[in-house]
């Protein structure tokens, strides 16, 4: 047993198809949820329109046009020394509507070429099957994941791409941040996870979320089973958003609230790694009359389709306080969260907490006993081009340095098994939450603004050279 970053550690970067590819209609691509999301801003939610409306601006339509720039972009990733590149396959390039039998050959060819280009540089693709880009047709015709038929559509999509990229892709994840929907009062989170487009105060939203989540979990498990048959060497993972929940004080009621909120946010990982619903969720469903359509057959599938590794995003921790008027209130939403006076926040109000990453790694290792991959981490910040024409993003370097250090300590001192680290938005892209370009995460700057103006030219930031050094030294040189 060694307690250091392994030699074959997967250093890389992460993106999602809809946030960077653009070319939203190229090669017969269909309309996805991301194509009907308008631009929001800091604190202003994105609107979801039923169809594409001609007078509205949809930032993902063009994004950073990776579809036509991927060769040059991958060359830059290779220059940084990437060992892997996490992206998603846009479901609507392969199945424009989502419920067809025959896949779209032009869409499949795009990813043949993309993955071939990755391998040209020895970069291992790490692929998410569903990253907030469900076909819009599946939302409009079936109401999203509330309909059991989506399981078949998704598994068919998974089967087609598993077969097609059997030799090019080894690392897969089924659903991005499947647990975001726990916060079912936020329309954006429900829609992006489950294609449920509901009003925030819809009385059915909680029940529908649990139903939709269950169908997604069954679909995920079935995909894992199919993937294993297609190529036993595949590494099939799940993907969660992890923000550890701290109690606001050492008052037992606050600590208990934090514990219950953790249960309520992370039970998805119990299902995906251990193969069954935890007893606290079964009890919760019963107590709240939330018995969903969960068949015995589903339960067998869940047991048989557990994942090989657990991928997760980590940006920040959250802090919660007990609700004195209702001790059984464990919903994890903004109203239960309180500010943490020990932590600074980003310009978008996200707490900055590197130790929270070490905490999360320990917590996940203790609970799930699977190899872990940090598939998103980063700082959304505004970048300015300085007088010397460069971008001196020392704030981004400071954030990443502290988080990589926290990961290293978890590996070295806590014995946590981590197989990869792919910071989010390794090239500037459209923010999922706000639709902005100005919320930048990249090592590579892209000339495009929030209104869609700009040359799309790429430019290396200071963090580009810093990360290059980190990878070259296998995480030893963080200076
Ligand atoms: C994660 C998502 O929630 O956070 C990404 O998987 C997203 O798609 C990232 O872009 C950062 O969030 P935002 O809202 O700053 O883009």
CSV table of C-alpha atoms and ligand atoms in Angstrom, one decimal:
chain,number,residue,atom,x,y,z
A,1,UNK,CA,0.0,0.0,0.0
A,2,UNK,CA,1.3,3.4,-0.9
A,3,UNK,CA,0.0,6.6,0.4
A,4,UNK,CA,1.0,9.1,-2.3
A,5,UNK,CA,-0.4,10.3,-5.5
A,6,UNK,CA,-0.1,7.2,-7.8
A,7,UNK,CA,2.1,7.4,-10.9
A,8,UNK,CA,-0.9,6.8,-13.2
A,9,UNK,CA,-3.0,9.5,-11.5
A,10,UNK,CA,-5.6,11.0,-13.9
A,11,UNK,CA,-4.7,14.7,-14.0
A,12,UNK,CA,-6.9,16.6,-16.4
A,13,UNK,CA,-9.8,19.0,-16.8
A,14,UNK,CA,-13.5,18.8,-17.0
A,15,UNK,CA,-16.3,20.3,-19.2
A,16,UNK,CA,-19.7,19.3,-20.4
A,17,UNK,CA,-20.8,19.1,-24.0
A,18,UNK,CA,-23.6,21.7,-23.8
A,19,UNK,CA,-21.4,24.3,-22.0
A,20,UNK,CA,-18.7,24.4,-24.7
A,21,UNK,CA,-19.5,22.6,-28.0
A,22,UNK,CA,-22.0,25.1,-29.4
A,23,UNK,CA,-23.0,24.0,-32.9
A,24,UNK,CA,-26.4,23.3,-31.5
A,25,UNK,CA,-27.9,22.2,-34.8
A,26,UNK,CA,-24.8,20.8,-36.5
A,27,UNK,CA,-24.9,17.3,-38.0
A,28,UNK,CA,-28.6,16.9,-37.2
A,29,UNK,CA,-28.3,17.6,-33.5
A,30,UNK,CA,-31.6,17.9,-31.7
A,31,UNK,CA,-32.7,20.5,-29.2
A,32,UNK,CA,-31.6,19.7,-25.6
A,33,UNK,CA,-32.7,21.3,-22.3
A,34,UNK,CA,-29.6,23.5,-22.5
A,35,UNK,CA,-30.7,24.9,-25.8
A,36,UNK,CA,-33.9,26.3,-24.3
A,37,UNK,CA,-32.2,27.9,-21.3
A,38,UNK,CA,-31.8,31.7,-21.6
A,39,UNK,CA,-29.0,33.7,-20.0
A,40,UNK,CA,-29.3,34.6,-16.4
A,41,UNK,CA,-26.9,36.5,-14.2
A,42,UNK,CA,-25.5,36.4,-10.7
A,43,UNK,CA,-28.7,35.9,-8.6
A,44,UNK,CA,-31.0,36.0,-11.7
A,45,UNK,CA,-32.1,32.5,-12.7
A,46,UNK,CA,-32.1,31.3,-16.3
A,47,UNK,CA,-35.5,30.9,-17.9
A,48,UNK,CA,-36.5,27.6,-19.5
A,49,UNK,CA,-38.6,28.2,-22.6
A,50,UNK,CA,-40.8,25.4,-24.1
A,51,UNK,CA,-39.1,25.7,-27.5
A,52,UNK,CA,-36.4,27.9,-29.0
A,53,UNK,CA,-37.9,31.4,-29.3
A,54,UNK,CA,-36.3,33.5,-32.1
A,55,UNK,CA,-36.0,36.8,-30.1
A,56,UNK,CA,-34.3,35.3,-27.1
A,57,UNK,CA,-30.6,34.7,-26.5
A,58,UNK,CA,-29.5,31.2,-25.6
A,59,UNK,CA,-25.8,31.2,-24.7
A,60,UNK,CA,-25.3,27.5,-25.2
A,61,UNK,CA,-26.2,27.6,-28.9
A,62,UNK,CA,-22.8,28.8,-29.8
A,63,UNK,CA,-21.0,28.5,-26.4
A,64,UNK,CA,-17.2,28.5,-27.2
A,65,UNK,CA,-17.7,26.6,-30.4
A,66,UNK,CA,-15.5,23.7,-29.2
A,67,UNK,CA,-17.3,21.7,-32.0
A,68,UNK,CA,-15.2,23.5,-34.5
A,69,UNK,CA,-12.1,24.3,-32.3
A,70,UNK,CA,-11.6,20.9,-30.5
A,71,UNK,CA,-8.4,20.1,-32.3
A,72,UNK,CA,-6.6,23.3,-31.3
A,73,UNK,CA,-8.1,23.1,-27.8
A,74,UNK,CA,-7.0,19.5,-27.2
A,75,UNK,CA,-3.5,20.6,-28.3
A,76,UNK,CA,-3.5,23.1,-25.5
A,77,UNK,CA,-4.7,20.5,-23.0
A,78,UNK,CA,-1.9,18.2,-24.2
A,79,UNK,CA,0.6,21.1,-23.7
A,80,UNK,CA,-0.6,21.4,-20.1
A,81,UNK,CA,0.1,17.6,-19.8
A,82,UNK,CA,-3.4,16.4,-19.4
A,83,UNK,CA,-3.7,12.6,-18.8
A,84,UNK,CA,-7.4,12.7,-19.1
A,85,UNK,CA,-10.2,14.9,-20.4
A,86,UNK,CA,-13.7,14.8,-18.9
A,87,UNK,CA,-16.6,15.7,-21.1
A,88,UNK,CA,-20.1,14.5,-21.9
A,89,UNK,CA,-21.7,13.1,-25.0
A,90,UNK,CA,-24.5,15.3,-26.0
A,91,UNK,CA,-27.5,12.9,-26.0
A,92,UNK,CA,-29.2,15.0,-28.7
A,93,UNK,CA,-26.3,14.6,-31.1
A,94,UNK,CA,-26.8,10.8,-31.0
A,95,UNK,CA,-30.6,10.8,-30.5
A,96,UNK,CA,-32.0,14.2,-31.6
A,97,UNK,CA,-35.4,13.5,-30.0
A,98,UNK,CA,-34.3,10.9,-27.5
A,99,UNK,CA,-36.9,8.2,-28.3
A,100,UNK,CA,-35.7,7.1,-31.7
A,101,UNK,CA,-34.4,3.6,-32.5
A,102,UNK,CA,-31.7,4.6,-34.9
A,103,UNK,CA,-28.8,6.8,-33.8
A,104,UNK,CA,-27.6,9.8,-35.8
A,105,UNK,CA,-24.4,8.8,-37.5
A,106,UNK,CA,-23.1,12.3,-37.9
A,107,UNK,CA,-23.3,12.8,-34.1
A,108,UNK,CA,-21.5,9.5,-33.5
A,109,UNK,CA,-18.8,10.5,-35.9
A,110,UNK,CA,-18.1,13.7,-34.1
A,111,UNK,CA,-17.2,11.8,-31.0
A,112,UNK,CA,-15.2,9.2,-33.0
A,113,UNK,CA,-13.0,12.2,-34.1
A,114,UNK,CA,-12.9,13.8,-30.7
A,115,UNK,CA,-11.8,10.7,-28.9
A,116,UNK,CA,-9.3,9.9,-31.6
A,117,UNK,CA,-7.8,13.3,-31.2
A,118,UNK,CA,-7.6,12.7,-27.4
A,119,UNK,CA,-5.7,9.5,-27.9
A,120,UNK,CA,-3.3,11.2,-30.3
A,121,UNK,CA,-2.0,12.9,-27.2
A,122,UNK,CA,-2.4,10.0,-24.8
A,123,UNK,CA,-5.3,11.7,-23.2
A,124,UNK,CA,-7.9,9.3,-21.7
A,125,UNK,CA,-11.5,10.5,-22.2
A,126,UNK,CA,-13.7,10.4,-19.1
A,127,UNK,CA,-17.3,10.5,-20.3
A,128,UNK,CA,-20.5,11.5,-18.6
A,129,UNK,CA,-23.6,10.1,-20.3
A,130,UNK,CA,-26.1,12.7,-19.0
A,131,UNK,CA,-24.8,16.1,-18.0
A,132,UNK,CA,-27.8,18.5,-17.8
A,133,UNK,CA,-28.6,18.0,-21.5
A,134,UNK,CA,-31.7,15.8,-21.7
A,135,UNK,CA,-33.4,16.0,-25.1
A,136,UNK,CA,-36.1,18.7,-24.9
A,137,UNK,CA,-38.5,16.3,-26.7
A,138,UNK,CA,-38.3,13.9,-23.7
A,139,UNK,CA,-39.3,16.8,-21.4
A,140,UNK,CA,-42.2,18.0,-23.6
A,141,UNK,CA,-43.6,14.6,-24.6
A,142,UNK,CA,-43.0,12.5,-21.5
A,143,UNK,CA,-42.5,15.1,-18.7
A,144,UNK,CA,-38.9,14.1,-18.3
A,145,UNK,CA,-37.8,11.4,-15.9
A,146,UNK,CA,-41.2,11.2,-14.2
A,147,UNK,CA,-42.0,8.7,-17.0
A,148,UNK,CA,-40.6,5.1,-16.6
A,149,UNK,CA,-40.1,4.9,-20.4
A,150,UNK,CA,-37.1,7.2,-20.1
A,151,UNK,CA,-35.2,4.3,-18.6
A,152,UNK,CA,-35.4,2.4,-21.9
A,153,UNK,CA,-34.4,5.5,-23.9
A,154,UNK,CA,-31.4,6.2,-21.7
A,155,UNK,CA,-30.2,2.6,-21.6
A,156,UNK,CA,-30.6,2.4,-25.4
A,157,UNK,CA,-28.5,5.6,-25.7
A,158,UNK,CA,-25.9,4.2,-23.3
A,159,UNK,CA,-25.7,0.9,-25.2
A,160,UNK,CA,-25.2,2.6,-28.5
A,161,UNK,CA,-22.3,4.7,-27.2
A,162,UNK,CA,-20.8,2.0,-25.1
A,163,UNK,CA,-20.6,-0.2,-28.2
A,164,UNK,CA,-19.4,2.5,-30.5
A,165,UNK,CA,-16.6,3.7,-28.2
A,166,UNK,CA,-15.8,0.4,-26.6
A,167,UNK,CA,-12.2,0.8,-27.5
A,168,UNK,CA,-11.8,4.6,-27.1
A,169,UNK,CA,-13.4,5.2,-23.7
A,170,UNK,CA,-12.7,3.3,-20.5
A,171,UNK,CA,-14.0,5.7,-17.8
A,172,UNK,CA,-17.7,6.5,-17.8
A,173,UNK,CA,-20.2,8.2,-15.4
A,174,UNK,CA,-23.9,7.9,-15.8
A,175,UNK,CA,-25.6,11.1,-14.4
A,176,UNK,CA,-23.9,14.3,-13.5
A,177,UNK,CA,-24.6,15.5,-10.0
A,178,UNK,CA,-27.6,13.2,-9.7
A,179,UNK,CA,-28.2,14.5,-6.1
A,180,UNK,CA,-28.7,18.2,-7.0
A,181,UNK,CA,-32.4,17.6,-7.3
A,182,UNK,CA,-32.6,17.0,-3.6
A,183,UNK,CA,-33.1,20.7,-3.5
A,184,UNK,CA,-36.4,20.2,-5.4
A,185,UNK,CA,-37.6,23.8,-4.8
A,186,UNK,CA,-35.1,25.1,-7.3
A,187,UNK,CA,-36.5,24.8,-10.8
A,188,UNK,CA,-33.0,24.8,-12.4
A,189,UNK,CA,-31.8,21.8,-10.3
A,190,UNK,CA,-34.9,19.7,-10.9
A,191,UNK,CA,-34.9,20.4,-14.7
A,192,UNK,CA,-31.2,19.8,-15.2
A,193,UNK,CA,-31.2,16.6,-13.2
A,194,UNK,CA,-34.5,15.1,-14.1
A,195,UNK,CA,-36.1,17.1,-16.9
A,196,UNK,CA,-38.9,18.1,-14.5
A,197,UNK,CA,-40.0,21.6,-15.4
A,198,UNK,CA,-42.2,22.6,-12.5
A,199,UNK,CA,-43.0,25.7,-10.5
A,200,UNK,CA,-40.9,26.1,-7.4
A,201,UNK,CA,-44.0,25.8,-5.2
A,202,UNK,CA,-45.6,22.9,-7.1
A,203,UNK,CA,-47.0,20.7,-4.2
A,204,UNK,CA,-46.0,17.6,-6.2
A,205,UNK,CA,-42.4,18.6,-6.7
A,206,UNK,CA,-41.0,16.5,-3.9
A,207,UNK,CA,-42.9,13.3,-4.8
A,208,UNK,CA,-42.1,13.7,-8.5
A,209,UNK,CA,-38.4,14.3,-7.7
A,210,UNK,CA,-38.2,11.0,-5.7
A,211,UNK,CA,-40.0,9.2,-8.5
A,212,UNK,CA,-37.8,10.6,-11.2
A,213,UNK,CA,-34.6,10.1,-9.2
A,214,UNK,CA,-35.6,6.4,-8.8
A,215,UNK,CA,-36.0,5.9,-12.5
A,216,UNK,CA,-32.7,7.5,-13.1
A,217,UNK,CA,-31.1,5.3,-10.5
A,218,UNK,CA,-32.6,2.2,-12.2
A,219,UNK,CA,-31.4,3.5,-15.6
A,220,UNK,CA,-27.9,4.1,-14.2
A,221,UNK,CA,-27.7,0.6,-12.7
A,222,UNK,CA,-29.0,-1.0,-16.0
A,223,UNK,CA,-26.4,1.0,-17.9
A,224,UNK,CA,-23.7,-0.2,-15.6
A,225,UNK,CA,-24.8,-3.8,-16.2
A,226,UNK,CA,-24.9,-3.4,-20.0
A,227,UNK,CA,-21.5,-1.6,-20.0
A,228,UNK,CA,-19.9,-4.4,-18.1
A,229,UNK,CA,-21.1,-6.9,-20.7
A,230,UNK,CA,-19.9,-4.8,-23.6
A,231,UNK,CA,-16.5,-4.3,-22.1
A,232,UNK,CA,-15.5,-5.9,-18.8
A,233,UNK,CA,-12.6,-3.4,-18.6
A,234,UNK,CA,-14.8,-0.4,-18.5
A,235,UNK,CA,-14.7,1.6,-15.3
A,236,UNK,CA,-18.3,2.7,-14.6
A,237,UNK,CA,-19.0,5.4,-12.1
A,238,UNK,CA,-21.6,7.6,-10.5
A,239,UNK,CA,-21.3,11.3,-10.0
A,240,UNK,CA,-22.5,13.5,-7.1
A,241,UNK,CA,-22.2,17.1,-6.1
A,242,UNK,CA,-20.6,17.0,-2.7
A,243,UNK,CA,-20.8,20.0,-0.3
A,244,UNK,CA,-20.4,18.7,3.2
A,245,UNK,CA,-23.0,20.2,5.6
A,246,UNK,CA,-21.5,21.6,8.7
A,247,UNK,CA,-23.6,22.4,11.8
A,248,UNK,CA,-23.8,26.2,12.5
A,249,UNK,CA,-22.9,25.6,16.2
A,250,UNK,CA,-22.1,22.8,18.5
A,251,UNK,CA,-25.7,22.8,19.7
A,252,UNK,CA,-26.9,19.2,19.4
A,253,UNK,CA,-29.9,20.2,17.4
A,254,UNK,CA,-27.6,21.9,14.8
A,255,UNK,CA,-25.3,18.8,14.6
A,256,UNK,CA,-28.4,16.6,14.2
A,257,UNK,CA,-29.8,18.8,11.4
A,258,UNK,CA,-26.4,18.6,9.6
A,259,UNK,CA,-26.4,14.8,9.9
A,260,UNK,CA,-29.9,14.5,8.6
A,261,UNK,CA,-29.2,16.9,5.8
A,262,UNK,CA,-26.2,14.8,4.8
A,263,UNK,CA,-28.4,11.8,4.7
A,264,UNK,CA,-31.0,13.6,2.6
A,265,UNK,CA,-28.4,14.8,0.1
A,266,UNK,CA,-26.1,11.8,-0.3
A,267,UNK,CA,-28.4,8.7,-0.2
A,268,UNK,CA,-28.0,8.5,-4.0
A,269,UNK,CA,-24.5,7.3,-3.4
A,270,UNK,CA,-25.8,4.5,-1.1
A,271,UNK,CA,-28.0,3.3,-3.9
A,272,UNK,CA,-25.3,3.5,-6.6
A,273,UNK,CA,-22.4,2.1,-4.6
A,274,UNK,CA,-24.1,-0.3,-2.1
A,275,UNK,CA,-27.0,-1.3,-4.3
A,276,UNK,CA,-29.9,-0.3,-2.1
A,277,UNK,CA,-31.8,2.5,-0.5
A,278,UNK,CA,-30.6,3.2,3.0
A,279,UNK,CA,-33.0,2.5,5.8
A,280,UNK,CA,-33.2,6.1,6.7
A,281,UNK,CA,-34.7,6.9,3.3
A,282,UNK,CA,-37.1,4.0,3.4
A,283,UNK,CA,-38.3,5.3,6.8
A,284,UNK,CA,-38.5,8.8,5.4
A,285,UNK,CA,-40.6,7.7,2.4
A,286,UNK,CA,-42.9,5.8,4.7
A,287,UNK,CA,-43.4,8.6,7.2
A,288,UNK,CA,-44.1,11.1,4.5
A,289,UNK,CA,-46.3,9.0,2.2
A,290,UNK,CA,-43.7,9.2,-0.5
A,291,UNK,CA,-43.9,5.6,-1.7
A,292,UNK,CA,-42.9,5.8,-5.3
A,293,UNK,CA,-43.1,3.2,-8.0
A,294,UNK,CA,-40.2,1.0,-6.9
A,295,UNK,CA,-40.6,-2.6,-7.9
A,296,UNK,CA,-38.9,-5.7,-6.7
A,297,UNK,CA,-37.3,-6.0,-10.1
A,298,UNK,CA,-35.9,-2.5,-9.8
A,299,UNK,CA,-34.4,-3.4,-6.4
A,300,UNK,CA,-32.6,-6.4,-8.0
A,301,UNK,CA,-31.3,-4.2,-10.8
A,302,UNK,CA,-30.0,-1.6,-8.3
A,303,UNK,CA,-28.1,-4.4,-6.5
A,304,UNK,CA,-26.6,-5.8,-9.6
A,305,UNK,CA,-25.6,-2.4,-11.1
A,306,UNK,CA,-23.4,-0.9,-8.5
A,307,UNK,CA,-20.5,1.3,-9.8
A,308,UNK,CA,-16.8,0.9,-9.8
A,309,UNK,CA,-15.9,4.3,-8.6
A,310,UNK,CA,-17.5,7.4,-7.2
A,311,UNK,CA,-16.9,10.7,-9.1
A,312,UNK,CA,-17.9,13.9,-7.5
A,313,UNK,CA,-17.7,17.7,-7.8
A,314,UNK,CA,-16.5,19.8,-4.9
A,315,UNK,CA,-16.7,23.5,-4.9
A,316,UNK,CA,-17.7,24.5,-1.4
A,317,UNK,CA,-19.1,23.4,2.0
A,318,UNK,CA,-22.5,24.5,3.3
A,319,UNK,CA,-23.6,25.3,6.9
A,320,UNK,CA,-27.0,24.5,8.3
A,321,UNK,CA,-28.8,25.4,11.5
A,322,UNK,CA,-31.7,23.6,13.1
A,323,UNK,CA,-35.2,25.0,12.5
A,324,UNK,CA,-36.5,25.5,16.0
A,325,UNK,CA,-40.1,25.4,14.9
A,326,UNK,CA,-39.8,22.0,13.2
A,327,UNK,CA,-37.1,19.6,14.4
A,328,UNK,CA,-38.1,17.2,11.6
A,329,UNK,CA,-37.3,19.7,8.9
A,330,UNK,CA,-34.2,18.4,7.1
A,331,UNK,CA,-34.7,19.8,3.7
A,332,UNK,CA,-31.4,21.0,2.2
A,333,UNK,CA,-32.3,24.3,0.6
A,334,UNK,CA,-31.2,27.8,0.8
A,335,UNK,CA,-33.6,28.5,3.7
A,336,UNK,CA,-31.9,26.0,5.9
A,337,UNK,CA,-28.4,27.2,5.0
A,338,UNK,CA,-26.6,29.9,7.0
A,339,UNK,CA,-23.5,31.9,6.3
A,340,UNK,CA,-20.3,30.5,7.7
A,341,UNK,CA,-18.3,33.4,9.2
A,342,UNK,CA,-15.1,31.4,9.0
A,343,UNK,CA,-15.1,31.2,5.2
A,344,UNK,CA,-14.5,33.8,2.5
A,345,UNK,CA,-16.8,33.5,-0.5
A,346,UNK,CA,-16.2,33.8,-4.3
A,347,UNK,CA,-17.7,36.7,-6.3
A,348,UNK,CA,-20.7,34.5,-6.8
A,349,UNK,CA,-21.1,33.9,-3.1
A,350,UNK,CA,-19.7,30.4,-3.0
A,351,UNK,CA,-17.8,29.6,0.3
A,352,UNK,CA,-14.2,28.8,-0.3
A,353,UNK,CA,-13.2,25.9,1.9
A,354,UNK,CA,-10.2,23.6,0.9
A,355,UNK,CA,-10.4,21.7,4.2
A,356,UNK,CA,-14.0,20.8,3.2
A,357,UNK,CA,-12.5,18.8,0.3
A,358,UNK,CA,-10.4,16.8,2.7
A,359,UNK,CA,-13.5,16.4,4.9
A,360,UNK,CA,-15.5,15.2,1.9
A,361,UNK,CA,-12.9,12.7,0.7
A,362,UNK,CA,-12.7,11.2,4.2
A,363,UNK,CA,-16.5,11.1,4.5
A,364,UNK,CA,-17.0,9.5,1.1
A,365,UNK,CA,-14.2,6.9,1.7
A,366,UNK,CA,-15.7,6.0,5.1
A,367,UNK,CA,-19.2,5.5,3.8
A,368,UNK,CA,-18.7,4.0,0.3
A,369,UNK,CA,-15.3,2.3,0.2
A,370,UNK,CA,-14.9,3.0,-3.5
A,371,UNK,CA,-12.0,4.7,-5.4
A,372,UNK,CA,-12.8,8.4,-5.7
A,373,UNK,CA,-12.4,10.8,-8.6
A,374,UNK,CA,-12.6,14.5,-8.1
A,375,UNK,CA,-14.2,15.3,-11.4
A,376,UNK,CA,-15.0,19.0,-10.8
A,377,UNK,CA,-13.4,21.7,-8.6
A,378,UNK,CA,-12.6,25.3,-9.3
A,379,UNK,CA,-13.2,28.9,-8.8
A,380,UNK,CA,-15.6,30.9,-11.0
A,381,UNK,CA,-14.1,34.4,-11.2
A,382,UNK,CA,-13.9,37.4,-13.5
A,383,UNK,CA,-10.7,37.7,-15.4
A,384,UNK,CA,-9.2,40.9,-16.7
A,385,UNK,CA,-6.6,41.2,-19.4
A,386,UNK,CA,-3.8,43.2,-17.8
A,387,UNK,CA,-1.8,46.0,-19.5
A,388,UNK,CA,0.8,43.5,-20.5
A,389,UNK,CA,-1.8,41.6,-22.4
A,390,UNK,CA,-1.8,38.7,-20.0
A,391,UNK,CA,-4.2,37.3,-17.5
A,392,UNK,CA,-2.7,37.1,-14.1
A,393,UNK,CA,-5.2,34.8,-12.3
A,394,UNK,CA,-3.3,34.3,-9.1
A,395,UNK,CA,-6.7,34.0,-7.2
A,396,UNK,CA,-7.5,30.9,-9.3
A,397,UNK,CA,-4.0,29.4,-8.7
A,398,UNK,CA,-4.4,30.1,-4.9
A,399,UNK,CA,-7.8,28.3,-4.9
A,400,UNK,CA,-6.6,25.3,-6.8
A,401,UNK,CA,-3.3,25.1,-4.9
A,402,UNK,CA,-5.1,24.9,-1.6
A,403,UNK,CA,-7.6,22.3,-2.9
A,404,UNK,CA,-4.9,20.1,-4.5
A,405,UNK,CA,-2.9,20.3,-1.2
A,406,UNK,CA,-6.1,19.2,0.7
A,407,UNK,CA,-6.5,16.2,-1.7
A,408,UNK,CA,-2.8,15.3,-1.3
A,409,UNK,CA,-3.1,15.4,2.5
A,410,UNK,CA,-6.2,13.2,2.3
A,411,UNK,CA,-4.2,10.7,0.2
A,412,UNK,CA,-1.1,10.8,2.3
A,413,UNK,CA,-2.3,11.2,5.8
A,414,UNK,CA,-5.9,9.8,5.7
A,415,UNK,CA,-5.2,7.0,3.3
A,416,UNK,CA,-8.0,8.0,0.9
A,417,UNK,CA,-7.9,6.4,-2.6
A,418,UNK,CA,-8.2,9.1,-5.2
A,419,UNK,CA,-7.7,8.1,-8.9
A,420,UNK,CA,-8.0,11.5,-10.6
A,421,UNK,CA,-8.5,15.2,-10.4
A,422,UNK,CA,-10.2,17.2,-13.2
A,423,UNK,CA,-10.8,20.8,-12.4
A,424,UNK,CA,-13.9,22.3,-13.8
A,425,UNK,CA,-14.0,24.4,-16.9
A,426,UNK,CA,-10.4,23.9,-17.9
A,427,UNK,CA,-11.2,26.2,-20.8
A,428,UNK,CA,-13.6,29.1,-20.2
A,429,UNK,CA,-17.2,28.0,-21.0
A,430,UNK,CA,-20.8,29.0,-20.4
A,431,UNK,CA,-21.8,28.8,-16.7
A,432,UNK,CA,-24.4,26.2,-16.1
A,433,UNK,CA,-26.1,28.1,-13.3
A,434,UNK,CA,-26.1,31.6,-14.7
A,435,UNK,CA,-25.5,31.2,-18.4
A,436,UNK,CA,-22.7,33.7,-18.1
A,437,UNK,CA,-19.3,33.6,-19.8
A,438,UNK,CA,-17.9,36.1,-17.3
A,439,UNK,CA,-18.0,33.4,-14.6
A,440,UNK,CA,-14.7,31.9,-15.7
A,441,UNK,CA,-13.0,28.8,-14.5
A,442,UNK,CA,-10.5,28.1,-17.2
A,443,UNK,CA,-6.7,27.8,-17.6
A,444,UNK,CA,-7.5,29.1,-21.1
A,445,UNK,CA,-9.3,32.3,-21.7
A,446,UNK,CA,-11.9,32.5,-24.4
A,447,UNK,CA,-12.8,35.8,-26.0
A,448,UNK,CA,-16.5,35.9,-25.6
A,449,UNK,CA,-18.8,37.9,-23.4
A,450,UNK,CA,-22.2,37.4,-21.7
A,451,UNK,CA,-24.0,38.7,-24.7
A,452,UNK,CA,-22.3,36.4,-27.1
A,453,UNK,CA,-19.8,38.9,-28.6
A,454,UNK,CA,-16.2,38.1,-29.1
A,455,UNK,CA,-13.7,36.5,-31.5
A,456,UNK,CA,-13.6,33.2,-29.6
A,457,UNK,CA,-9.8,33.5,-29.6
A,458,UNK,CA,-8.1,31.4,-27.0
A,459,UNK,CA,-5.3,32.7,-24.7
A,460,UNK,CA,-3.3,31.0,-21.9
A,461,UNK,CA,-3.7,32.4,-18.4
A,462,UNK,CA,-1.0,32.3,-15.7
A,463,UNK,CA,-2.8,29.3,-14.3
A,464,UNK,CA,-2.1,27.4,-17.5
A,465,UNK,CA,1.7,27.4,-16.8
A,466,UNK,CA,1.1,26.7,-13.1
A,467,UNK,CA,-1.1,23.6,-13.7
A,468,UNK,CA,1.4,22.4,-16.3
A,469,UNK,CA,4.0,22.3,-13.6
A,470,UNK,CA,1.7,20.6,-11.1
A,471,UNK,CA,1.0,17.8,-13.6
A,472,UNK,CA,4.6,17.4,-14.6
A,473,UNK,CA,5.6,17.0,-11.0
A,474,UNK,CA,2.7,14.7,-10.3
A,475,UNK,CA,1.4,17.2,-7.7
A,476,UNK,CA,4.7,17.7,-5.9
A,477,UNK,CA,5.3,21.2,-7.1
A,478,UNK,CA,2.4,23.4,-6.2
A,479,UNK,CA,4.4,26.6,-5.9
B,1,LIG,C1,-21.5,21.8,-11.5
B,1,LIG,C2,-21.9,21.3,-12.9
B,1,LIG,O1,-22.6,21.9,-10.8
B,1,LIG,O2,-20.9,23.0,-11.4
B,1,LIG,C3,-21.3,22.1,-14.0
B,1,LIG,O3,-21.7,19.9,-13.1
B,1,LIG,C4,-21.3,23.6,-13.6
B,1,LIG,O4,-22.0,21.8,-15.2
B,1,LIG,C5,-20.4,23.7,-12.4
B,1,LIG,O5,-20.8,24.4,-14.7
B,1,LIG,C6,-20.1,25.2,-12.0
B,1,LIG,O6,-21.4,25.8,-11.8
B,1,LIG,P1,-21.6,27.2,-12.6
B,1,LIG,O7,-23.0,27.5,-12.3
B,1,LIG,O8,-20.7,28.1,-12.0
B,1,LIG,O9,-21.4,26.9,-14.0
